[in-house]
Amino acid sequence: MIDPAGMGGGTGASAEPEIIVLPSPAEVAGAAAERFVAAAAAAIAARGRFSVALSGGSTPKALYARLAAPVWAARIDWARVHVFWGDERCVPPDHASSNFRMAREALLDHVPIPAAQVHRLRGEDDPSAAAPAYERELRAAFPDGVARLDLALLGMGDNGHTASLFPGLSAVRETARWVVAERVDEVGMWRLTLTPPALNGAASVLFLVAGRDKAAMLARVLDGPRDVDLLPVQAIAPVDGTVTWLVDDAAAAQLGRGRRGS
Ligand code: 6PG
């Protein structure tokens, strides 16, 4: 029985994540592209559509650039792809910080995806209106009451945030709403973010993490005690889905031996 609402408070159990360590960020992007293609093919074969949530960040950008290359793009039936976002910065869609702009320029402008299937968070609107508007859009796309994304792409900040669930803020504790807006002083701006009850409805979560500046946090998140207020990324635990971490050697440097080998 899927009950993502029960996952919002950080009390739920999760399946063991799979951790895959690769030599370089380029290989992380390549492995992610393979998984993206496979997830799209499986979802389209099973249900006729593929719903994916994109993330901001540098490692996803490398993935998007790869998927935009004709040899990769041709492997996906873009007419059946529905794109959402895990989070957005509260800026206009053409702003240099916009996650939508990054994904559009790196990927969406280069593939034949119908415009109506690109569901962006409206960072240019009043955040208190943009969050419930996106929640309505998501709930219309997932009328069964579970945000059953086939794939949710996520990154991890070196402070333990994921999507725009930041340490010490309330979004990570949300138990009912799928989308919230929050002022994040740490980055000096408002953010819109999917919440754990939404993200934990996904069939598959794929974390992309690269770089030595992530090594200490990755070890803390995967090997240390659970504390979702300090380490919001630990709140991501799909109720009926898988979690895979694709990490490069540098980011994996401080993981326990058992972790690195798995
Ligand atoms: C954002 C992201 C954010 C990101 C991490 C990791 O909008 O900034 O969605 O959660 O994924 O900060 O980013 P990097 O991969 O660039 O380190």
PDB file of C-alpha atoms and ligand atoms in Angstrom:
ATOM      1  CA  MET A   1       0.000   0.000   0.000  1.00  0.00           C
ATOM      2  CA  ILE A   2       1.495   3.312  -1.018  1.00  0.00           C
ATOM      3  CA  ASP A   3       1.157   6.066   1.557  1.00  0.00           C
ATOM      4  CA  PRO A   4       3.651   8.791   0.754  1.00  0.00           C
ATOM      5  CA  ALA A   5       1.978  11.157   3.187  1.00  0.00           C
ATOM      6  CA  GLY A   6       3.355   8.992   5.925  1.00  0.00           C
ATOM      7  CA  MET A   7       6.909   9.622   4.757  1.00  0.00           C
ATOM      8  CA  GLY A   8       6.946  13.362   5.240  1.00  0.00           C
ATOM      9  CA  GLY A   9       7.992  13.441   8.855  1.00  0.00           C
ATOM     10  CA  GLY A  10      11.092  11.404   8.354  1.00  0.00           C
ATOM     11  CA  THR A  11       9.813   8.437  10.304  1.00  0.00           C
ATOM     12  CA  GLY A  12       9.344   5.936   7.512  1.00  0.00           C
ATOM     13  CA  ALA A  13      11.558   3.004   6.640  1.00  0.00           C
ATOM     14  CA  SER A  14      13.183   2.715   3.254  1.00  0.00           C
ATOM     15  CA  ALA A  15      14.578   0.011   1.014  1.00  0.00           C
ATOM     16  CA  GLU A  16      18.384  -0.174   0.990  1.00  0.00           C
ATOM     17  CA  PRO A  17      19.730   2.202  -1.627  1.00  0.00           C
ATOM     18  CA  GLU A  18      21.983   0.971  -4.393  1.00  0.00           C
ATOM     19  CA  ILE A  19      25.300   2.843  -4.557  1.00  0.00           C
ATOM     20  CA  ILE A  20      27.273   2.777  -7.783  1.00  0.00           C
ATOM     21  CA  VAL A  21      30.731   4.354  -7.805  1.00  0.00           C
ATOM     22  CA  LEU A  22      32.178   5.419 -11.149  1.00  0.00           C
ATOM     23  CA  PRO A  23      35.582   6.856 -12.037  1.00  0.00           C
ATOM     24  CA  SER A  24      34.527  10.301 -13.255  1.00  0.00           C
ATOM     25  CA  PRO A  25      31.636  12.771 -13.492  1.00  0.00           C
ATOM     26  CA  ALA A  26      31.423  11.973 -17.222  1.00  0.00           C
ATOM     27  CA  GLU A  27      30.833   8.326 -16.400  1.00  0.00           C
ATOM     28  CA  VAL A  28      28.197   9.312 -13.846  1.00  0.00           C
ATOM     29  CA  ALA A  29      26.410  11.248 -16.585  1.00  0.00           C
ATOM     30  CA  GLY A  30      26.754   8.309 -18.992  1.00  0.00           C
ATOM     31  CA  ALA A  31      25.357   5.808 -16.489  1.00  0.00           C
ATOM     32  CA  ALA A  32      22.518   8.200 -15.689  1.00  0.00           C
ATOM     33  CA  ALA A  33      21.719   8.549 -19.391  1.00  0.00           C
ATOM     34  CA  GLU A  34      21.526   4.762 -19.740  1.00  0.00           C
ATOM     35  CA  ARG A  35      19.142   4.605 -16.789  1.00  0.00           C
ATOM     36  CA  PHE A  36      17.050   7.464 -18.120  1.00  0.00           C
ATOM     37  CA  VAL A  37      16.666   5.704 -21.481  1.00  0.00           C
ATOM     38  CA  ALA A  38      15.851   2.369 -19.842  1.00  0.00           C
ATOM     39  CA  ALA A  39      13.313   3.910 -17.447  1.00  0.00           C
ATOM     40  CA  ALA A  40      11.623   5.744 -20.322  1.00  0.00           C
ATOM     41  CA  ALA A  41      11.396   2.606 -22.445  1.00  0.00           C
ATOM     42  CA  ALA A  42       9.997   0.528 -19.586  1.00  0.00           C
ATOM     43  CA  ALA A  43       7.413   3.108 -18.529  1.00  0.00           C
ATOM     44  CA  ILE A  44       6.257   3.760 -22.094  1.00  0.00           C
ATOM     45  CA  ALA A  45       5.968   0.027 -22.778  1.00  0.00           C
ATOM     46  CA  ALA A  46       3.972  -0.487 -19.581  1.00  0.00           C
ATOM     47  CA  ARG A  47       1.773   2.610 -19.452  1.00  0.00           C
ATOM     48  CA  GLY A  48       2.297   4.605 -22.632  1.00  0.00           C
ATOM     49  CA  ARG A  49       4.024   7.512 -20.885  1.00  0.00           C
ATOM     50  CA  PHE A  50       7.163   8.388 -18.969  1.00  0.00           C
ATOM     51  CA  SER A  51       7.007  10.951 -16.168  1.00  0.00           C
ATOM     52  CA  VAL A  52      10.318  12.319 -14.981  1.00  0.00           C
ATOM     53  CA  ALA A  53      11.284  15.039 -12.507  1.00  0.00           C
ATOM     54  CA  LEU A  54      14.398  16.993 -13.410  1.00  0.00           C
ATOM     55  CA  SER A  55      16.814  18.617 -11.001  1.00  0.00           C
ATOM     56  CA  GLY A  56      19.097  21.607 -11.106  1.00  0.00           C
ATOM     57  CA  GLY A  57      22.806  21.276 -10.554  1.00  0.00           C
ATOM     58  CA  SER A  58      25.976  20.659 -12.502  1.00  0.00           C
ATOM     59  CA  THR A  59      25.900  16.858 -12.715  1.00  0.00           C
ATOM     60  CA  PRO A  60      22.343  16.719 -14.099  1.00  0.00           C
ATOM     61  CA  LYS A  61      23.367  19.333 -16.654  1.00  0.00           C
ATOM     62  CA  ALA A  62      25.975  16.938 -18.015  1.00  0.00           C
ATOM     63  CA  LEU A  63      23.278  14.253 -18.217  1.00  0.00           C
ATOM     64  CA  TYR A  64      20.919  16.582 -20.109  1.00  0.00           C
ATOM     65  CA  ALA A  65      23.650  17.529 -22.571  1.00  0.00           C
ATOM     66  CA  ARG A  66      24.285  13.876 -23.246  1.00  0.00           C
ATOM     67  CA  LEU A  67      20.583  13.062 -23.738  1.00  0.00           C
ATOM     68  CA  ALA A  68      20.339  15.962 -26.207  1.00  0.00           C
ATOM     69  CA  ALA A  69      22.941  14.418 -28.496  1.00  0.00           C
ATOM     70  CA  PRO A  70      21.145  12.862 -31.500  1.00  0.00           C
ATOM     71  CA  VAL A  71      22.439   9.361 -30.840  1.00  0.00           C
ATOM     72  CA  TRP A  72      20.905   9.402 -27.344  1.00  0.00           C
ATOM     73  CA  ALA A  73      17.828  11.494 -28.106  1.00  0.00           C
ATOM     74  CA  ALA A  74      16.813   9.009 -30.806  1.00  0.00           C
ATOM     75  CA  ARG A  75      16.533   6.287 -28.176  1.00  0.00           C
ATOM     76  CA  ILE A  76      13.615   8.012 -26.426  1.00  0.00           C
ATOM     77  CA  ASP A  77      10.019   8.416 -27.629  1.00  0.00           C
ATOM     78  CA  TRP A  78       9.793  12.081 -26.607  1.00  0.00           C
ATOM     79  CA  ALA A  79       6.140  12.343 -27.663  1.00  0.00           C
ATOM     80  CA  ARG A  80       5.346  10.232 -24.608  1.00  0.00           C
ATOM     81  CA  VAL A  81       7.597  11.994 -22.110  1.00  0.00           C
ATOM     82  CA  HIS A  82       6.206  14.309 -19.403  1.00  0.00           C
ATOM     83  CA  VAL A  83       8.771  16.481 -17.675  1.00  0.00           C
ATOM     84  CA  PHE A  84       8.383  17.936 -14.174  1.00  0.00           C
ATOM     85  CA  TRP A  85      10.870  19.592 -11.825  1.00  0.00           C
ATOM     86  CA  GLY A  86      11.866  18.649  -8.302  1.00  0.00           C
ATOM     87  CA  ASP A  87      12.604  22.257  -7.464  1.00  0.00           C
ATOM     88  CA  GLU A  88      12.999  25.742  -8.870  1.00  0.00           C
ATOM     89  CA  ARG A  89      14.633  28.978  -7.920  1.00  0.00           C
ATOM     90  CA  CYS A  90      12.157  31.886  -7.694  1.00  0.00           C
ATOM     91  CA  VAL A  91      13.418  33.726 -10.740  1.00  0.00           C
ATOM     92  CA  PRO A  92      11.970  34.232 -14.240  1.00  0.00           C
ATOM     93  CA  PRO A  93      12.305  31.301 -16.652  1.00  0.00           C
ATOM     94  CA  ASP A  94      14.981  33.064 -18.697  1.00  0.00           C
ATOM     95  CA  HIS A  95      17.107  33.920 -15.642  1.00  0.00           C
ATOM     96  CA  ALA A  96      20.613  32.471 -15.471  1.00  0.00           C
ATOM     97  CA  SER A  97      19.705  30.696 -12.188  1.00  0.00           C
ATOM     98  CA  SER A  98      16.500  29.099 -13.500  1.00  0.00           C
ATOM     99  CA  ASN A  99      16.476  25.299 -13.358  1.00  0.00           C
ATOM    100  CA  PHE A 100      13.933  25.379 -16.185  1.00  0.00           C
ATOM    101  CA  ARG A 101      16.253  27.462 -18.335  1.00  0.00           C
ATOM    102  CA  MET A 102      19.143  25.105 -17.694  1.00  0.00           C
ATOM    103  CA  ALA A 103      17.117  22.052 -18.694  1.00  0.00           C
ATOM    104  CA  ARG A 104      15.591  23.839 -21.677  1.00  0.00           C
ATOM    105  CA  GLU A 105      18.931  24.945 -23.048  1.00  0.00           C
ATOM    106  CA  ALA A 106      20.759  21.703 -22.315  1.00  0.00           C
ATOM    107  CA  LEU A 107      18.003  19.266 -23.332  1.00  0.00           C
ATOM    108  CA  LEU A 108      14.444  20.323 -24.067  1.00  0.00           C
ATOM    109  CA  ASP A 109      15.242  22.662 -26.959  1.00  0.00           C
ATOM    110  CA  HIS A 110      16.964  19.781 -28.725  1.00  0.00           C
ATOM    111  CA  VAL A 111      14.342  17.030 -28.514  1.00  0.00           C
ATOM    112  CA  PRO A 112      10.815  16.688 -29.946  1.00  0.00           C
ATOM    113  CA  ILE A 113       8.889  16.898 -26.668  1.00  0.00           C
ATOM    114  CA  PRO A 114       5.404  18.478 -26.925  1.00  0.00           C
ATOM    115  CA  ALA A 115       5.338  21.835 -25.104  1.00  0.00           C
ATOM    116  CA  ALA A 116       2.195  20.832 -23.187  1.00  0.00           C
ATOM    117  CA  GLN A 117       4.169  17.994 -21.601  1.00  0.00           C
ATOM    118  CA  VAL A 118       6.776  20.306 -20.094  1.00  0.00           C
ATOM    119  CA  HIS A 119       5.437  21.114 -16.627  1.00  0.00           C
ATOM    120  CA  ARG A 120       7.608  23.840 -15.166  1.00  0.00           C
ATOM    121  CA  LEU A 121       7.470  25.491 -11.762  1.00  0.00           C
ATOM    122  CA  ARG A 122       6.646  29.176 -12.258  1.00  0.00           C
ATOM    123  CA  GLY A 123       9.547  30.816 -10.463  1.00  0.00           C
ATOM    124  CA  GLU A 124       8.486  34.242 -11.712  1.00  0.00           C
ATOM    125  CA  ASP A 125       5.159  34.158  -9.825  1.00  0.00           C
ATOM    126  CA  ASP A 126       4.471  34.964  -6.183  1.00  0.00           C
ATOM    127  CA  PRO A 127       5.853  31.847  -4.441  1.00  0.00           C
ATOM    128  CA  SER A 128       2.748  31.543  -2.259  1.00  0.00           C
ATOM    129  CA  ALA A 129       0.669  31.141  -5.438  1.00  0.00           C
ATOM    130  CA  ALA A 130       3.201  29.222  -7.545  1.00  0.00           C
ATOM    131  CA  ALA A 131       3.485  26.343  -5.066  1.00  0.00           C
ATOM    132  CA  PRO A 132      -0.251  25.484  -4.864  1.00  0.00           C
ATOM    133  CA  ALA A 133      -0.581  26.021  -8.624  1.00  0.00           C
ATOM    134  CA  TYR A 134       2.099  23.407  -9.269  1.00  0.00           C
ATOM    135  CA  GLU A 135       0.533  21.123  -6.696  1.00  0.00           C
ATOM    136  CA  ARG A 136      -2.731  21.285  -8.682  1.00  0.00           C
ATOM    137  CA  GLU A 137      -0.846  20.527 -11.891  1.00  0.00           C
ATOM    138  CA  LEU A 138       0.891  17.541 -10.304  1.00  0.00           C
ATOM    139  CA  ARG A 139      -2.323  16.209  -8.777  1.00  0.00           C
ATOM    140  CA  ALA A 140      -4.038  16.481 -12.157  1.00  0.00           C
ATOM    141  CA  ALA A 141      -1.204  14.453 -13.679  1.00  0.00           C
ATOM    142  CA  PHE A 142      -1.381  11.869 -10.882  1.00  0.00           C
ATOM    143  CA  PRO A 143      -5.096  11.668 -10.048  1.00  0.00           C
ATOM    144  CA  ASP A 144      -4.686   8.511  -7.945  1.00  0.00           C
ATOM    145  CA  GLY A 145      -3.220  10.622  -5.134  1.00  0.00           C
ATOM    146  CA  VAL A 146       0.354   9.325  -5.413  1.00  0.00           C
ATOM    147  CA  ALA A 147       2.968  11.369  -7.282  1.00  0.00           C
ATOM    148  CA  ARG A 148       4.044   8.294  -9.193  1.00  0.00           C
ATOM    149  CA  LEU A 149       6.967   9.749 -11.115  1.00  0.00           C
ATOM    150  CA  ASP A 150       8.692   7.001 -13.046  1.00  0.00           C
ATOM    151  CA  LEU A 151      12.011   8.685 -12.337  1.00  0.00           C
ATOM    152  CA  ALA A 152      13.035  11.517 -10.010  1.00  0.00           C
ATOM    153  CA  LEU A 153      16.499  12.920 -10.669  1.00  0.00           C
ATOM    154  CA  LEU A 154      18.055  14.567  -7.634  1.00  0.00           C
ATOM    155  CA  GLY A 155      21.372  16.039  -6.567  1.00  0.00           C
ATOM    156  CA  MET A 156      22.821  16.618  -3.122  1.00  0.00           C
ATOM    157  CA  GLY A 157      24.386  19.803  -1.820  1.00  0.00           C
ATOM    158  CA  ASP A 158      27.462  19.668   0.410  1.00  0.00           C
ATOM    159  CA  ASN A 159      25.172  20.871   3.231  1.00  0.00           C
ATOM    160  CA  GLY A 160      22.884  17.814   2.860  1.00  0.00           C
ATOM    161  CA  HIS A 161      20.073  19.481   0.924  1.00  0.00           C
ATOM    162  CA  THR A 162      18.305  17.894  -1.984  1.00  0.00           C
ATOM    163  CA  ALA A 163      15.795  19.478  -4.352  1.00  0.00           C
ATOM    164  CA  SER A 164      15.164  22.679  -2.315  1.00  0.00           C
ATOM    165  CA  LEU A 165      14.762  20.871   1.000  1.00  0.00           C
ATOM    166  CA  PHE A 166      17.335  22.757   3.062  1.00  0.00           C
ATOM    167  CA  PRO A 167      18.714  21.969   6.533  1.00  0.00           C
ATOM    168  CA  GLY A 168      16.802  23.479   9.424  1.00  0.00           C
ATOM    169  CA  LEU A 169      13.811  24.587   7.340  1.00  0.00           C
ATOM    170  CA  SER A 170      10.285  23.262   7.448  1.00  0.00           C
ATOM    171  CA  ALA A 171       9.784  21.885   3.902  1.00  0.00           C
ATOM    172  CA  VAL A 172      11.440  18.595   4.796  1.00  0.00           C
ATOM    173  CA  ARG A 173       8.875  18.086   7.577  1.00  0.00           C
ATOM    174  CA  GLU A 174       5.864  18.608   5.298  1.00  0.00           C
ATOM    175  CA  THR A 175       3.491  15.658   5.506  1.00  0.00           C
ATOM    176  CA  ALA A 176       0.574  16.628   3.255  1.00  0.00           C
ATOM    177  CA  ARG A 177       1.415  19.178   0.569  1.00  0.00           C
ATOM    178  CA  TRP A 178       3.327  18.041  -2.513  1.00  0.00           C
ATOM    179  CA  VAL A 179       4.832  21.456  -3.284  1.00  0.00           C
ATOM    180  CA  VAL A 180       5.897  24.247  -0.940  1.00  0.00           C
ATOM    181  CA  ALA A 181       7.641  27.609  -1.183  1.00  0.00           C
ATOM    182  CA  GLU A 182      10.251  28.601   1.340  1.00  0.00           C
ATOM    183  CA  ARG A 183      12.662  31.480   1.803  1.00  0.00           C
ATOM    184  CA  VAL A 184      16.154  29.985   2.042  1.00  0.00           C
ATOM    185  CA  ASP A 185      18.455  32.507   3.727  1.00  0.00           C
ATOM    186  CA  GLU A 186      21.459  30.284   3.048  1.00  0.00           C
ATOM    187  CA  VAL A 187      21.123  30.987  -0.670  1.00  0.00           C
ATOM    188  CA  GLY A 188      19.379  34.356  -0.295  1.00  0.00           C
ATOM    189  CA  MET A 189      16.269  33.505  -2.281  1.00  0.00           C
ATOM    190  CA  TRP A 190      12.866  31.889  -2.303  1.00  0.00           C
ATOM    191  CA  ARG A 191      12.678  28.344  -3.595  1.00  0.00           C
ATOM    192  CA  LEU A 192       9.840  26.125  -4.765  1.00  0.00           C
ATOM    193  CA  THR A 193      10.272  22.465  -3.991  1.00  0.00           C
ATOM    194  CA  LEU A 194       8.538  19.135  -4.114  1.00  0.00           C
ATOM    195  CA  THR A 195       8.227  17.717  -0.608  1.00  0.00           C
ATOM    196  CA  PRO A 196       9.008  14.244   0.713  1.00  0.00           C
ATOM    197  CA  PRO A 197       5.344  13.145   0.325  1.00  0.00           C
ATOM    198  CA  ALA A 198       5.628  13.923  -3.394  1.00  0.00           C
ATOM    199  CA  LEU A 199       9.157  12.715  -4.082  1.00  0.00           C
ATOM    200  CA  ASN A 200       8.588   9.535  -2.097  1.00  0.00           C
ATOM    201  CA  GLY A 201       5.802   8.539  -4.466  1.00  0.00           C
ATOM    202  CA  ALA A 202       8.392   7.985  -7.221  1.00  0.00           C
ATOM    203  CA  ALA A 203       9.020   4.544  -8.646  1.00  0.00           C
ATOM    204  CA  SER A 204      12.703   5.318  -8.939  1.00  0.00           C
ATOM    205  CA  VAL A 205      14.946   8.010  -7.466  1.00  0.00           C
ATOM    206  CA  LEU A 206      18.341   8.616  -9.016  1.00  0.00           C
ATOM    207  CA  PHE A 207      20.858  10.751  -7.136  1.00  0.00           C
ATOM    208  CA  LEU A 208      23.756  12.168  -9.131  1.00  0.00           C
ATOM    209  CA  VAL A 209      26.672  13.282  -6.976  1.00  0.00           C
ATOM    210  CA  ALA A 210      30.167  14.207  -8.087  1.00  0.00           C
ATOM    211  CA  GLY A 211      33.189  15.977  -6.664  1.00  0.00           C
ATOM    212  CA  ARG A 212      35.374  15.829  -3.596  1.00  0.00           C
ATOM    213  CA  ASP A 213      33.473  18.650  -1.891  1.00  0.00           C
ATOM    214  CA  LYS A 214      30.583  16.191  -1.492  1.00  0.00           C
ATOM    215  CA  ALA A 215      32.635  13.365   0.035  1.00  0.00           C
ATOM    216  CA  ALA A 216      32.208  14.161   3.744  1.00  0.00           C
ATOM    217  CA  MET A 217      28.478  14.834   3.394  1.00  0.00           C
ATOM    218  CA  LEU A 218      27.867  11.724   1.319  1.00  0.00           C
ATOM    219  CA  ALA A 219      29.500   9.549   3.987  1.00  0.00           C
ATOM    220  CA  ARG A 220      27.464  11.278   6.684  1.00  0.00           C
ATOM    221  CA  VAL A 221      24.207  10.859   4.768  1.00  0.00           C
ATOM    222  CA  LEU A 222      24.718   7.217   3.856  1.00  0.00           C
ATOM    223  CA  ASP A 223      26.710   5.896   6.814  1.00  0.00           C
ATOM    224  CA  GLY A 224      25.796   8.242   9.655  1.00  0.00           C
ATOM    225  CA  PRO A 225      22.753   8.581  11.928  1.00  0.00           C
ATOM    226  CA  ARG A 226      19.426   9.673  10.533  1.00  0.00           C
ATOM    227  CA  ASP A 227      18.492  13.303  11.128  1.00  0.00           C
ATOM    228  CA  VAL A 228      16.325  14.735   8.362  1.00  0.00           C
ATOM    229  CA  ASP A 229      16.361  18.250   9.827  1.00  0.00           C
ATOM    230  CA  LEU A 230      20.139  18.404   9.529  1.00  0.00           C
ATOM    231  CA  LEU A 231      20.379  16.176   6.447  1.00  0.00           C
ATOM    232  CA  PRO A 232      17.175  16.623   4.415  1.00  0.00           C
ATOM    233  CA  VAL A 233      18.396  14.267   1.709  1.00  0.00           C
ATOM    234  CA  GLN A 234      17.820  11.430   4.185  1.00  0.00           C
ATOM    235  CA  ALA A 235      14.065  12.096   3.942  1.00  0.00           C
ATOM    236  CA  ILE A 236      14.063  10.705   0.411  1.00  0.00           C
ATOM    237  CA  ALA A 237      12.892   7.137   0.795  1.00  0.00           C
ATOM    238  CA  PRO A 238      10.265   6.042  -1.750  1.00  0.00           C
ATOM    239  CA  VAL A 239       7.399   4.109  -0.232  1.00  0.00           C
ATOM    240  CA  ASP A 240       7.262   1.702  -3.159  1.00  0.00           C
ATOM    241  CA  GLY A 241      10.317   2.465  -5.231  1.00  0.00           C
ATOM    242  CA  THR A 242      14.069   2.274  -5.522  1.00  0.00           C
ATOM    243  CA  VAL A 243      16.892   4.678  -4.720  1.00  0.00           C
ATOM    244  CA  THR A 244      20.122   4.583  -6.685  1.00  0.00           C
ATOM    245  CA  TRP A 245      23.138   6.789  -6.041  1.00  0.00           C
ATOM    246  CA  LEU A 246      25.461   7.326  -8.997  1.00  0.00           C
ATOM    247  CA  VAL A 247      28.588   8.891  -7.537  1.00  0.00           C
ATOM    248  CA  ASP A 248      32.079   9.529  -8.783  1.00  0.00           C
ATOM    249  CA  ASP A 249      35.237   8.337  -7.049  1.00  0.00           C
ATOM    250  CA  ALA A 250      35.917  11.728  -5.531  1.00  0.00           C
ATOM    251  CA  ALA A 251      32.495  11.964  -3.894  1.00  0.00           C
ATOM    252  CA  ALA A 252      32.722   8.346  -2.695  1.00  0.00           C
ATOM    253  CA  ALA A 253      36.154   8.810  -1.093  1.00  0.00           C
ATOM    254  CA  GLN A 254      34.903   8.760   2.503  1.00  0.00           C
ATOM    255  CA  LEU A 255      32.300   6.005   2.227  1.00  0.00           C
ATOM    256  CA  GLY A 256      32.821   2.838   4.219  1.00  0.00           C
ATOM    257  CA  ARG A 257      34.422  -0.046   2.330  1.00  0.00           C
ATOM    258  CA  GLY A 258      31.183  -2.025   2.120  1.00  0.00           C
ATOM    259  CA  ARG A 259      29.470   0.953   0.520  1.00  0.00           C
ATOM    260  CA  ARG A 260      32.114   1.558  -2.102  1.00  0.00           C
ATOM    261  CA  GLY A 261      32.116  -2.007  -3.259  1.00  0.00           C
ATOM    262  CA  SER A 262      28.354  -2.414  -3.558  1.00  0.00           C
TER     263      SER A 262
HETATM  264  C1  6PG B   1      19.153  23.248  -7.308  1.00  0.00           C
HETATM  265  C2  6PG B   1      19.091  21.771  -7.192  1.00  0.00           C
HETATM  266  C3  6PG B   1      19.867  21.275  -6.004  1.00  0.00           C
HETATM  267  C4  6PG B   1      21.075  20.570  -6.563  1.00  0.00           C
HETATM  268  C5  6PG B   1      22.146  20.339  -5.540  1.00  0.00           C
HETATM  269  C6  6PG B   1      23.396  19.713  -6.121  1.00  0.00           C
HETATM  270  O1  6PG B   1      18.212  23.832  -7.799  1.00  0.00           O
HETATM  271  O2  6PG B   1      20.183  23.807  -6.928  1.00  0.00           O
HETATM  272  O3  6PG B   1      17.969  21.156  -7.516  1.00  0.00           O
HETATM  273  O4  6PG B   1      19.173  20.467  -5.124  1.00  0.00           O
HETATM  274  O5  6PG B   1      20.715  19.352  -7.142  1.00  0.00           O
HETATM  275  O6  6PG B   1      22.488  21.589  -4.974  1.00  0.00           O
HETATM  276  O7  6PG B   1      23.887  20.513  -7.145  1.00  0.00           O
HETATM  277  P1  6PG B   1      25.254  20.169  -7.894  1.00  0.00           P
HETATM  278  O8  6PG B   1      25.049  18.885  -8.635  1.00  0.00           O
HETATM  279  O9  6PG B   1      25.497  21.347  -8.790  1.00  0.00           O
HETATM  280  O10 6PG B   1      26.283  20.062  -6.817  1.00  0.00           O
END
